[in-house]
Amino acid sequence: MNIDLPGFADPVAQAQSTFRAVLDALARPGTLHQAGAALTPPATLAPSTAAVLLTLVDHDTPLHIAPDCAEATAWLVFHCSTAPAESAATAAFAVARALPDLATLNTGTDEAPESSTTLVLQVAALGTGPAFTLSGPGLKSPTIFRAEGLPPDFAARWAANHALFPRGVDLILCAGTTLAALPRSISVREA
Amino acid sequence: MNGYNFAYLDEQTKRMIRRALLKAVAIPGHQVPFGSREMPLPYGWGTGGIQVTASVLGAADTLKVIDQGADDTTNAVSIRRFFARTAGVATTTDTNEATIIQTRHRIPEKALREDQIIVYQVPQPEPLSKLEPSRAETRRMHALAEYGSMHVRLYEDITRFGHVAISYDYPVMVNHRYLMAPSPIPAFDNPKMHMMPALQLFGAGREKRIYAIPPYTDVRSLDFDDHPFRTTRAPQCCALCGADDSYLDEVVTDDQGGRMFVCSDTDHCETRQAEGHTGTGEPIAREAAE
């Protein structure tokens, strides 16, 4: 367990810059942003994954840690002061390295769609790999987005999530020190 | 900044507001509840906008604050000074230079860019509040996209006045899904929200709601096919810069009914004057104004 690895060296400024990266990524889906360059997180987590979680997760937000990220549990619990969620369905945030079944996460309610889970998914690479066409709010025109490490049937699985709108899961994709985001409002087609 | 965290709010509060902002961006036009904090100024003076700005602001940002379009009114000056003192950020009155613009009741005349964020101060985030007093009920109406009563309200205006008589806080549909209060901006500014390149964030401190419009999002003012939405402005030209296309404030100049019409956006007006545009510079008498 790597609980002795540090979190943010300058929590106020680094949380702010990471938040702006995530905010911009969600506002302009598919665009690539930098975060976490100065971090040394546990080996299972990419710097951007760790930065996003340090920025957004705390004791108010149960975090679901997928088995493939379990090695980082102690580090996340300590630095985010959070408690692991009992199940994915009750989690405010979930972190995983392989896309889980989105329907097992909290998709919110019609009256409170904001209560849904935000999934932080660590992938192999962003900006390269299979191409998807994104369209929806935040995009002036349909845009090409590339990510490596998403399942082959990602577009179909995302379509089921997008169809729930305004309910649904929001996705933050992280690789290395790069991140991108797909809010539920975005439709994804294979390009 | 001694004694305060950067931008006044503590980190726990910022995280909570940031999470609300991210959900608000993901669900354009939907009001997300948040734990609004007590701020060192009263509700109604922009506590919602200030909390949103404080959570977004970074050391590299340049902040502009406007109140009814003006950079030099009490509210705008106080908020600008508040962030200069608690965050040490650069402030400006130039719309071009700003990366974050906090506004009360106007959208700048100058088109905003992709690298800018506009933060609105919102007194009443619920567009249905005057039609349905129950919060529980309006939440359900939003869940069902049940907005017939707002159309009836517009229709009643048409039967009574011949046109929709809402001059500010004119309701809009965001992304074809949520009915949204654009805050008390004049209806004149509503078309600027449609497909705006900048990110738009809304904070209502007393009502404890945050909502957002991502860039390039469809924002339509409610209307009818036979009564399309139209904007209105005073028919005069600005007395200082001569602009005939900007939103004008009416300024009473004496007790004889004299008045001047001047741009409400002071930066826009000063920029035009610097470019050599001039108006009459004279107040107009009562008869001419009417």
CSV table of C-alpha atoms in Angstrom, one decimal:
chain,number,residue,atom,x,y,z
A,1,MET,CA,0.0,0.0,0.0
A,2,ASN,CA,1.5,3.3,-1.1
A,3,ILE,CA,-0.2,5.6,1.5
A,4,ASP,CA,3.2,7.3,1.9
A,5,LEU,CA,3.1,8.8,-1.6
A,6,PRO,CA,2.2,12.5,-1.5
A,7,GLY,CA,-1.0,14.1,-2.7
A,8,PHE,CA,-1.1,17.6,-4.2
A,9,ALA,CA,2.0,19.6,-3.2
A,10,ASP,CA,-0.1,22.8,-3.5
A,11,PRO,CA,-3.7,21.7,-2.9
A,12,VAL,CA,-5.4,25.0,-3.5
A,13,ALA,CA,-3.7,25.9,-6.9
A,14,GLN,CA,-3.5,22.3,-8.2
A,15,ALA,CA,-7.1,21.5,-7.4
A,16,GLN,CA,-8.2,24.7,-9.1
A,17,SER,CA,-6.2,24.1,-12.3
A,18,THR,CA,-7.4,20.5,-12.4
A,19,PHE,CA,-11.0,21.6,-11.9
A,20,ARG,CA,-10.7,24.1,-14.7
A,21,ALA,CA,-9.4,21.3,-16.9
A,22,VAL,CA,-12.3,19.1,-16.1
A,23,LEU,CA,-14.8,22.0,-16.4
A,24,ASP,CA,-13.5,22.8,-19.8
A,25,ALA,CA,-13.4,19.1,-20.8
A,26,LEU,CA,-17.1,18.7,-19.9
A,27,ALA,CA,-18.1,22.0,-21.5
A,28,ARG,CA,-16.3,21.1,-24.7
A,29,PRO,CA,-16.7,17.3,-24.9
A,30,GLY,CA,-13.8,15.4,-26.5
A,31,THR,CA,-11.2,18.2,-26.1
A,32,LEU,CA,-7.9,17.2,-24.4
A,33,HIS,CA,-6.7,18.9,-21.3
A,34,GLN,CA,-3.7,18.5,-19.0
A,35,ALA,CA,-3.8,17.6,-15.3
A,36,GLY,CA,-1.7,16.1,-12.6
A,37,ALA,CA,1.7,16.5,-14.2
A,38,ALA,CA,3.4,17.2,-10.8
A,39,LEU,CA,1.8,14.2,-9.1
A,40,THR,CA,3.4,10.9,-8.2
A,41,PRO,CA,0.3,8.7,-7.5
A,42,PRO,CA,0.3,4.9,-6.9
A,43,ALA,CA,1.3,2.9,-9.9
A,44,THR,CA,-2.3,1.8,-10.8
A,45,LEU,CA,-3.4,5.4,-11.2
A,46,ALA,CA,-2.4,7.8,-14.0
A,47,PRO,CA,-1.5,11.3,-12.8
A,48,SER,CA,-4.6,12.7,-14.4
A,49,THR,CA,-6.9,10.1,-12.8
A,50,ALA,CA,-5.4,10.8,-9.4
A,51,ALA,CA,-5.6,14.6,-9.9
A,52,VAL,CA,-9.3,14.5,-10.8
A,53,LEU,CA,-10.1,12.4,-7.8
A,54,LEU,CA,-8.1,14.6,-5.4
A,55,THR,CA,-9.9,17.6,-6.8
A,56,LEU,CA,-13.5,16.4,-6.6
A,57,VAL,CA,-13.8,13.6,-4.1
A,58,ASP,CA,-14.2,14.0,-0.3
A,59,HIS,CA,-16.1,12.7,2.7
A,60,ASP,CA,-19.4,13.8,1.2
A,61,THR,CA,-19.0,11.7,-1.9
A,62,PRO,CA,-18.7,7.9,-1.6
A,63,LEU,CA,-16.1,6.6,-4.1
A,64,HIS,CA,-16.5,3.3,-5.8
A,65,ILE,CA,-13.1,1.8,-6.5
A,66,ALA,CA,-13.2,-1.0,-9.2
A,67,PRO,CA,-11.2,-4.1,-8.4
A,68,ASP,CA,-8.6,-3.1,-11.1
A,69,CYS,CA,-7.8,0.0,-9.1
A,70,ALA,CA,-7.9,-1.6,-5.7
A,71,GLU,CA,-4.2,-1.2,-5.1
A,72,ALA,CA,-4.7,2.5,-4.8
A,73,THR,CA,-7.5,2.2,-2.2
A,74,ALA,CA,-5.5,3.2,0.8
A,75,TRP,CA,-3.9,6.2,-1.0
A,76,LEU,CA,-7.3,7.4,-2.2
A,77,VAL,CA,-9.0,7.0,1.1
A,78,PHE,CA,-6.3,8.8,2.9
A,79,HIS,CA,-5.7,11.8,0.5
A,80,CYS,CA,-9.4,12.3,-0.5
A,81,SER,CA,-10.7,11.7,3.1
A,82,THR,CA,-13.3,9.5,1.5
A,83,ALA,CA,-14.9,6.2,2.2
A,84,PRO,CA,-15.2,3.5,-0.4
A,85,ALA,CA,-18.8,3.2,-1.6
A,86,GLU,CA,-20.5,-0.1,-0.7
A,87,SER,CA,-21.7,-0.5,-4.2
A,88,ALA,CA,-21.4,1.2,-7.5
A,89,ALA,CA,-25.0,2.1,-7.4
A,90,THR,CA,-24.6,4.4,-4.3
A,91,ALA,CA,-21.4,6.0,-5.4
A,92,ALA,CA,-21.0,9.7,-6.3
A,93,PHE,CA,-17.8,8.9,-8.1
A,94,ALA,CA,-16.4,5.7,-9.5
A,95,VAL,CA,-12.9,5.0,-10.7
A,96,ALA,CA,-12.1,2.1,-13.0
A,97,ARG,CA,-9.6,1.0,-15.6
A,98,ALA,CA,-12.1,-0.9,-17.7
A,99,LEU,CA,-15.5,0.4,-18.7
A,100,PRO,CA,-18.1,-1.1,-16.2
A,101,ASP,CA,-21.7,-1.7,-17.2
A,102,LEU,CA,-23.0,1.9,-17.0
A,103,ALA,CA,-26.4,0.6,-15.8
A,104,THR,CA,-24.9,-0.7,-12.6
A,105,LEU,CA,-23.9,2.9,-11.7
A,106,ASN,CA,-26.3,5.5,-10.2
A,107,THR,CA,-28.0,7.1,-13.1
A,108,GLY,CA,-29.9,9.6,-11.0
A,109,THR,CA,-33.7,10.3,-11.0
A,110,ASP,CA,-35.9,12.4,-13.2
A,111,GLU,CA,-36.2,15.0,-10.5
A,112,ALA,CA,-32.6,14.9,-9.4
A,113,PRO,CA,-30.5,13.8,-12.4
A,114,GLU,CA,-27.5,15.5,-10.8
A,115,SER,CA,-27.3,12.7,-8.2
A,116,SER,CA,-25.9,10.3,-10.8
A,117,THR,CA,-22.4,8.8,-10.6
A,118,THR,CA,-19.4,10.5,-12.3
A,119,LEU,CA,-17.2,7.7,-13.7
A,120,VAL,CA,-13.5,8.4,-13.9
A,121,LEU,CA,-12.2,5.9,-16.4
A,122,GLN,CA,-8.5,5.4,-17.0
A,123,VAL,CA,-7.8,4.4,-20.6
A,124,ALA,CA,-4.6,3.5,-22.5
A,125,ALA,CA,-4.4,6.8,-24.5
A,126,LEU,CA,-6.4,9.8,-25.6
A,127,GLY,CA,-6.1,11.5,-29.0
A,128,THR,CA,-5.1,8.2,-30.7
A,129,GLY,CA,-6.9,5.0,-31.4
A,130,PRO,CA,-10.4,4.3,-32.6
A,131,ALA,CA,-12.3,7.4,-33.7
A,132,PHE,CA,-15.8,8.4,-32.5
A,133,THR,CA,-18.0,11.3,-33.8
A,134,LEU,CA,-19.4,13.4,-30.9
A,135,SER,CA,-22.3,15.8,-31.2
A,136,GLY,CA,-24.4,17.7,-28.7
A,137,PRO,CA,-24.2,20.8,-26.4
A,138,GLY,CA,-20.7,22.2,-26.2
A,139,LEU,CA,-19.8,21.3,-29.8
A,140,LYS,CA,-20.3,23.8,-32.6
A,141,SER,CA,-20.3,20.9,-35.1
A,142,PRO,CA,-19.8,17.1,-34.8
A,143,THR,CA,-16.2,16.4,-33.7
A,144,ILE,CA,-13.9,13.5,-34.0
A,145,PHE,CA,-12.7,12.0,-30.7
A,146,ARG,CA,-10.1,9.3,-30.4
A,147,ALA,CA,-9.4,7.1,-27.4
A,148,GLU,CA,-7.5,3.8,-26.9
A,149,GLY,CA,-8.7,1.3,-24.4
A,150,LEU,CA,-12.5,1.7,-24.7
A,151,PRO,CA,-14.5,-1.5,-25.4
A,152,PRO,CA,-15.3,-2.2,-29.1
A,153,ASP,CA,-19.0,-1.8,-28.4
A,154,PHE,CA,-18.5,1.6,-26.6
A,155,ALA,CA,-20.8,3.6,-28.9
A,156,ALA,CA,-23.7,1.2,-28.4
A,157,ARG,CA,-23.2,1.2,-24.6
A,158,TRP,CA,-22.9,4.9,-24.5
A,159,ALA,CA,-26.1,5.3,-26.6
A,160,ALA,CA,-28.0,3.4,-23.9
A,161,ASN,CA,-26.7,5.9,-21.3
A,162,HIS,CA,-27.3,9.0,-23.5
A,163,ALA,CA,-30.9,7.8,-24.1
A,164,LEU,CA,-31.6,8.2,-20.4
A,165,PHE,CA,-31.0,12.0,-20.7
A,166,PRO,CA,-31.4,14.0,-18.5
A,167,ARG,CA,-30.5,11.0,-16.3
A,168,GLY,CA,-27.3,9.2,-17.0
A,169,VAL,CA,-23.6,8.8,-16.0
A,170,ASP,CA,-21.0,11.4,-16.9
A,171,LEU,CA,-17.6,10.1,-18.0
A,172,ILE,CA,-14.2,11.6,-17.4
A,173,LEU,CA,-11.5,9.8,-19.4
A,174,CYS,CA,-7.9,9.9,-18.2
A,175,ALA,CA,-4.6,8.7,-19.7
A,176,GLY,CA,-1.2,9.8,-18.5
A,177,THR,CA,-1.5,13.5,-17.7
A,178,THR,CA,-4.3,14.0,-20.3
A,179,LEU,CA,-8.0,14.0,-19.7
A,180,ALA,CA,-11.2,14.4,-21.7
A,181,ALA,CA,-14.9,14.1,-20.8
A,182,LEU,CA,-18.2,12.9,-22.2
A,183,PRO,CA,-21.2,14.4,-20.4
A,184,ARG,CA,-24.4,12.4,-20.7
A,185,SER,CA,-25.8,15.1,-23.1
A,186,ILE,CA,-23.4,14.0,-25.8
A,187,SER,CA,-24.2,11.4,-28.5
A,188,VAL,CA,-21.4,9.2,-29.7
A,189,ARG,CA,-21.2,7.4,-33.1
A,190,GLU,CA,-18.4,5.3,-34.5
A,191,ALA,CA,-16.6,7.4,-37.1
B,1,MET,CA,-5.0,37.8,1.6
B,2,ASN,CA,-3.8,37.2,5.1
B,3,GLY,CA,-6.3,35.1,7.1
B,4,TYR,CA,-8.2,33.9,4.1
B,5,ASN,CA,-8.0,30.9,1.8
B,6,PHE,CA,-7.4,31.8,-1.9
B,7,ALA,CA,-10.6,33.4,-3.2
B,8,TYR,CA,-12.2,33.5,0.3
B,9,LEU,CA,-14.0,30.1,0.3
B,10,ASP,CA,-12.5,27.1,2.0
B,11,GLU,CA,-11.5,24.1,-0.1
B,12,GLN,CA,-14.3,21.9,1.1
B,13,THR,CA,-16.9,24.4,0.0
B,14,LYS,CA,-15.2,24.9,-3.4
B,15,ARG,CA,-15.2,21.2,-4.0
B,16,MET,CA,-18.9,21.0,-3.3
B,17,ILE,CA,-19.6,23.9,-5.6
B,18,ARG,CA,-17.3,22.5,-8.3
B,19,ARG,CA,-19.1,19.2,-8.2
B,20,ALA,CA,-22.4,21.1,-8.7
B,21,LEU,CA,-21.0,23.1,-11.6
B,22,LEU,CA,-19.8,19.9,-13.4
B,23,LYS,CA,-23.3,18.4,-13.1
B,24,ALA,CA,-24.8,21.6,-14.2
B,25,VAL,CA,-22.7,21.6,-17.3
B,26,ALA,CA,-23.6,18.0,-18.0
B,27,ILE,CA,-27.3,18.8,-17.8
B,28,PRO,CA,-27.7,22.1,-19.6
B,29,GLY,CA,-30.4,24.3,-18.0
B,30,HIS,CA,-31.1,22.0,-15.0
B,31,GLN,CA,-30.9,23.6,-11.6
B,32,VAL,CA,-28.5,21.8,-9.3
B,33,PRO,CA,-28.9,22.4,-5.6
B,34,PHE,CA,-25.8,23.4,-3.6
B,35,GLY,CA,-24.9,24.4,-0.1
B,36,SER,CA,-24.8,28.1,-0.4
B,37,ARG,CA,-22.6,29.7,2.2
B,38,GLU,CA,-23.0,32.9,4.1
B,39,MET,CA,-20.8,35.5,2.3
B,40,PRO,CA,-19.6,38.9,3.6
B,41,LEU,CA,-22.4,40.7,1.8
B,42,PRO,CA,-26.1,40.2,1.9
B,43,TYR,CA,-28.2,38.0,-0.3
B,44,GLY,CA,-29.4,39.9,-3.3
B,45,TRP,CA,-25.9,41.4,-3.9
B,46,GLY,CA,-24.6,38.5,-5.9
B,47,THR,CA,-23.7,35.9,-3.3
B,48,GLY,CA,-24.4,33.1,-5.8
B,49,GLY,CA,-22.3,34.6,-8.5
B,50,ILE,CA,-19.5,35.3,-6.1
B,51,GLN,CA,-19.4,31.7,-4.9
B,52,VAL,CA,-19.3,30.4,-8.4
B,53,THR,CA,-16.6,32.8,-9.4
B,54,ALA,CA,-14.6,31.9,-6.2
B,55,SER,CA,-14.7,28.2,-7.1
B,56,VAL,CA,-13.7,28.7,-10.7
B,57,LEU,CA,-11.1,31.5,-10.3
B,58,GLY,CA,-7.4,30.8,-10.6
B,59,ALA,CA,-4.3,33.0,-10.0
B,60,ALA,CA,-3.9,33.5,-13.8
B,61,ASP,CA,-7.4,34.7,-14.4
B,62,THR,CA,-8.4,38.3,-15.2
B,63,LEU,CA,-11.7,39.2,-13.7
B,64,LYS,CA,-14.3,41.7,-14.9
B,65,VAL,CA,-17.5,42.5,-12.9
B,66,ILE,CA,-20.4,44.4,-14.3
B,67,ASP,CA,-23.6,45.5,-12.7
B,68,GLN,CA,-26.4,46.4,-15.2
B,69,GLY,CA,-23.6,46.6,-17.8
B,70,ALA,CA,-21.6,49.1,-15.9
B,71,ASP,CA,-18.1,48.5,-14.4
B,72,ASP,CA,-18.3,51.5,-12.1
B,73,THR,CA,-21.4,50.9,-9.9
B,74,THR,CA,-21.2,50.0,-6.2
B,75,ASN,CA,-21.9,46.2,-6.6
B,76,ALA,CA,-19.4,45.8,-9.5
B,77,VAL,CA,-16.7,47.8,-7.7
B,78,SER,CA,-17.1,45.9,-4.4
B,79,ILE,CA,-17.0,42.5,-6.0
B,80,ARG,CA,-14.0,43.3,-8.1
B,81,ARG,CA,-12.2,44.6,-5.1
B,82,PHE,CA,-13.3,41.6,-3.0
B,83,PHE,CA,-11.5,39.2,-5.4
B,84,ALA,CA,-8.5,41.5,-5.9
B,85,ARG,CA,-8.1,41.4,-2.2
B,86,THR,CA,-8.9,37.8,-1.4
B,87,ALA,CA,-7.4,36.1,-4.5
B,88,GLY,CA,-4.9,38.7,-5.7
B,89,VAL,CA,-6.2,38.3,-9.3
B,90,ALA,CA,-5.9,40.9,-12.0
B,91,THR,CA,-9.1,42.8,-12.6
B,92,THR,CA,-10.1,44.7,-15.7
B,93,THR,CA,-13.0,46.7,-17.1
B,94,ASP,CA,-12.1,45.6,-20.7
B,95,THR,CA,-14.4,42.9,-21.9
B,96,ASN,CA,-11.6,41.7,-24.3
B,97,GLU,CA,-9.0,41.2,-21.6
B,98,ALA,CA,-11.2,39.4,-19.1
B,99,THR,CA,-11.1,35.6,-18.8
B,100,ILE,CA,-14.0,35.5,-16.3
B,101,ILE,CA,-16.8,38.0,-16.4
B,102,GLN,CA,-19.2,38.1,-13.4
B,103,THR,CA,-22.4,39.9,-14.4
B,104,ARG,CA,-25.6,41.2,-12.9
B,105,HIS,CA,-28.4,41.7,-15.3
B,106,ARG,CA,-26.5,42.2,-18.6
B,107,ILE,CA,-24.5,40.4,-21.2
B,108,PRO,CA,-21.7,42.5,-22.7
B,109,GLU,CA,-22.4,44.0,-26.1
B,110,LYS,CA,-19.1,42.6,-27.4
B,111,ALA,CA,-19.4,39.0,-28.5
B,112,LEU,CA,-17.7,36.7,-26.0
B,113,ARG,CA,-15.0,34.2,-26.9
B,114,GLU,CA,-14.4,30.5,-26.3
B,115,ASP,CA,-11.7,31.2,-23.7
B,116,GLN,CA,-14.0,33.3,-21.5
B,117,ILE,CA,-16.5,32.3,-18.8
B,118,ILE,CA,-19.5,34.4,-17.9
B,119,VAL,CA,-21.0,34.1,-14.4
B,120,TYR,CA,-24.5,35.4,-13.8
B,121,GLN,CA,-25.8,36.5,-10.5
B,122,VAL,CA,-29.3,35.1,-10.2
B,123,PRO,CA,-32.0,36.2,-7.8
B,124,GLN,CA,-34.7,33.7,-8.8
B,125,PRO,CA,-33.5,30.6,-10.6
B,126,GLU,CA,-36.9,29.0,-11.0
B,127,PRO,CA,-38.6,30.2,-14.2
B,128,LEU,CA,-41.9,28.7,-13.0
B,129,SER,CA,-41.8,30.4,-9.5
B,130,LYS,CA,-44.6,32.9,-10.3
B,131,LEU,CA,-46.8,30.2,-11.8
B,132,GLU,CA,-46.3,27.5,-9.2
B,133,PRO,CA,-45.1,28.4,-5.7
B,134,SER,CA,-44.3,24.9,-4.6
B,135,ARG,CA,-40.7,23.9,-5.2
B,136,ALA,CA,-41.6,20.2,-5.1
B,137,GLU,CA,-44.1,20.8,-7.8
B,138,THR,CA,-41.8,22.8,-10.1
B,139,ARG,CA,-39.1,20.1,-9.7
B,140,ARG,CA,-41.7,17.6,-11.0
B,141,MET,CA,-42.7,19.9,-13.8
B,142,HIS,CA,-39.1,20.1,-14.9
B,143,ALA,CA,-38.7,16.3,-14.6
B,144,LEU,CA,-41.7,15.9,-16.9
B,145,ALA,CA,-40.8,18.8,-19.2
B,146,GLU,CA,-44.3,20.1,-18.4
B,147,TYR,CA,-44.1,23.7,-19.4
B,148,GLY,CA,-47.6,24.3,-20.7
B,149,SER,CA,-48.4,26.8,-18.0
B,150,MET,CA,-45.6,29.1,-19.1
B,151,HIS,CA,-47.0,29.0,-22.7
B,152,VAL,CA,-50.4,29.9,-21.2
B,153,ARG,CA,-48.8,32.8,-19.3
B,154,LEU,CA,-47.3,34.1,-22.6
B,155,TYR,CA,-50.6,33.6,-24.4
B,156,GLU,CA,-52.5,35.6,-21.7
B,157,ASP,CA,-50.1,38.5,-22.3
B,158,ILE,CA,-50.9,38.3,-26.0
B,159,THR,CA,-54.6,38.4,-25.4
B,160,ARG,CA,-54.3,41.3,-23.0
B,161,PHE,CA,-51.6,43.4,-24.6
B,162,GLY,CA,-51.2,42.1,-28.1
B,163,HIS,CA,-47.7,41.0,-27.4
B,164,VAL,CA,-45.6,39.2,-24.8
B,165,ALA,CA,-45.0,41.8,-22.1
B,166,ILE,CA,-41.9,40.3,-20.5
B,167,SER,CA,-39.0,42.7,-20.8
B,168,TYR,CA,-36.4,41.0,-18.6
B,169,ASP,CA,-35.8,37.4,-17.3
B,170,TYR,CA,-37.6,36.2,-20.4
B,171,PRO,CA,-37.8,32.4,-20.2
B,172,VAL,CA,-35.7,30.3,-22.5
B,173,MET,CA,-35.6,26.6,-23.5
B,174,VAL,CA,-32.1,25.2,-23.2
B,175,ASN,CA,-31.0,22.3,-25.4
B,176,HIS,CA,-34.7,21.7,-26.3
B,177,ARG,CA,-35.2,20.2,-22.8
B,178,TYR,CA,-35.1,22.5,-19.8
B,179,LEU,CA,-37.0,25.8,-19.3
B,180,MET,CA,-34.6,28.2,-17.7
B,181,ALA,CA,-34.6,31.7,-16.2
B,182,PRO,CA,-31.8,33.6,-17.9
B,183,SER,CA,-31.6,35.9,-14.7
B,184,PRO,CA,-32.9,39.4,-15.0
B,185,ILE,CA,-31.1,40.3,-18.2
B,186,PRO,CA,-33.2,42.3,-20.7
B,187,ALA,CA,-34.9,40.2,-23.3
B,188,PHE,CA,-32.7,42.2,-25.6
B,189,ASP,CA,-29.7,40.0,-24.5
B,190,ASN,CA,-31.5,36.7,-24.8
B,191,PRO,CA,-30.3,36.0,-28.4
B,192,LYS,CA,-26.7,36.3,-27.3
B,193,MET,CA,-27.1,33.2,-25.2
B,194,HIS,CA,-27.9,31.0,-28.2
B,195,MET,CA,-24.8,29.2,-29.4
B,196,MET,CA,-22.5,31.5,-27.4
B,197,PRO,CA,-18.9,30.4,-27.7
B,198,ALA,CA,-18.3,31.1,-23.9
B,199,LEU,CA,-19.3,28.9,-21.1
B,200,GLN,CA,-22.2,30.4,-19.1
B,201,LEU,CA,-22.6,29.7,-15.4
B,202,PHE,CA,-25.4,30.8,-13.1
B,203,GLY,CA,-25.4,31.1,-9.3
B,204,ALA,CA,-28.3,31.8,-7.1
B,205,GLY,CA,-27.1,32.2,-3.5
B,206,ARG,CA,-30.3,32.7,-1.6
B,207,GLU,CA,-32.2,30.1,-3.6
B,208,LYS,CA,-29.1,27.7,-3.4
B,209,ARG,CA,-29.1,26.7,-7.1
B,210,ILE,CA,-26.4,26.5,-9.7
B,211,TYR,CA,-27.1,25.9,-13.4
B,212,ALA,CA,-25.1,26.3,-16.6
B,213,ILE,CA,-25.2,26.5,-20.4
B,214,PRO,CA,-22.2,24.9,-22.2
B,215,PRO,CA,-20.8,26.7,-25.2
B,216,TYR,CA,-22.5,26.3,-28.5
B,217,THR,CA,-25.8,25.2,-27.0
B,218,ASP,CA,-29.2,25.8,-28.4
B,219,VAL,CA,-31.1,28.5,-26.3
B,220,ARG,CA,-34.5,29.6,-27.6
B,221,SER,CA,-36.7,32.3,-26.1
B,222,LEU,CA,-40.2,30.9,-25.7
B,223,ASP,CA,-42.6,32.2,-28.4
B,224,PHE,CA,-45.4,31.2,-30.8
B,225,ASP,CA,-45.3,30.7,-34.6
B,226,ASP,CA,-47.6,33.7,-35.1
B,227,HIS,CA,-46.0,35.8,-32.3
B,228,PRO,CA,-42.2,35.2,-32.8
B,229,PHE,CA,-39.9,36.4,-30.1
B,230,ARG,CA,-38.5,39.9,-30.7
B,231,THR,CA,-36.2,42.1,-28.8
B,232,THR,CA,-37.0,45.7,-27.9
B,233,ARG,CA,-34.7,48.7,-27.1
B,234,ALA,CA,-35.2,52.4,-26.6
B,235,PRO,CA,-35.5,53.9,-30.1
B,236,GLN,CA,-32.9,56.5,-29.4
B,237,CYS,CA,-29.1,56.6,-30.1
B,238,CYS,CA,-26.6,56.7,-27.3
B,239,ALA,CA,-26.0,60.3,-26.3
B,240,LEU,CA,-22.3,59.6,-25.6
B,241,CYS,CA,-21.2,57.3,-28.4
B,242,GLY,CA,-24.1,57.5,-30.9
B,243,ALA,CA,-24.6,53.7,-31.0
B,244,ASP,CA,-27.9,52.8,-32.4
B,245,ASP,CA,-27.7,49.0,-31.7
B,246,SER,CA,-26.7,48.8,-28.1
B,247,TYR,CA,-29.0,48.5,-25.0
B,248,LEU,CA,-29.7,51.9,-23.5
B,249,ASP,CA,-30.2,53.2,-20.0
B,250,GLU,CA,-32.5,56.1,-19.5
B,251,VAL,CA,-30.8,58.7,-17.2
B,252,VAL,CA,-32.9,61.5,-15.7
B,253,THR,CA,-30.9,64.7,-15.9
B,254,ASP,CA,-33.2,67.3,-14.2
B,255,ASP,CA,-36.6,67.8,-12.6
B,256,GLN,CA,-38.1,69.1,-15.8
B,257,GLY,CA,-38.4,65.8,-17.6
B,258,GLY,CA,-35.0,66.0,-19.3
B,259,ARG,CA,-33.3,62.7,-19.8
B,260,MET,CA,-30.4,61.1,-21.7
B,261,PHE,CA,-30.2,57.7,-23.2
B,262,VAL,CA,-26.7,56.1,-22.8
B,263,CYS,CA,-25.2,52.7,-23.4
B,264,SER,CA,-25.8,50.4,-20.4
B,265,ASP,CA,-22.5,48.7,-21.3
B,266,THR,CA,-19.9,51.3,-20.1
B,267,ASP,CA,-17.0,49.4,-21.6
B,268,HIS,CA,-18.7,49.2,-25.0
B,269,CYS,CA,-19.5,52.9,-24.9
B,270,GLU,CA,-16.0,54.0,-23.8
B,271,THR,CA,-14.4,51.8,-26.5
B,272,ARG,CA,-16.6,53.4,-29.1
B,273,GLN,CA,-15.9,56.9,-27.9
B,274,ALA,CA,-12.1,56.1,-28.0
B,275,GLU,CA,-12.6,55.1,-31.6
B,276,GLY,CA,-14.0,58.5,-32.3
B,277,HIS,CA,-17.8,57.8,-32.2
B,278,THR,CA,-19.7,60.6,-30.6
B,279,GLY,CA,-23.3,61.2,-29.7
B,280,THR,CA,-25.1,64.5,-29.2
B,281,GLY,CA,-23.9,64.8,-25.7
B,282,GLU,CA,-27.0,66.6,-24.8
B,283,PRO,CA,-30.0,65.6,-22.7
B,284,ILE,CA,-33.3,65.5,-24.6
B,285,ALA,CA,-36.4,67.4,-23.4
B,286,ARG,CA,-39.5,65.5,-22.2
B,287,GLU,CA,-41.5,66.0,-25.4
B,288,ALA,CA,-38.7,64.6,-27.6
B,289,ALA,CA,-38.3,61.6,-25.4
B,290,GLU,CA,-42.0,60.7,-25.5
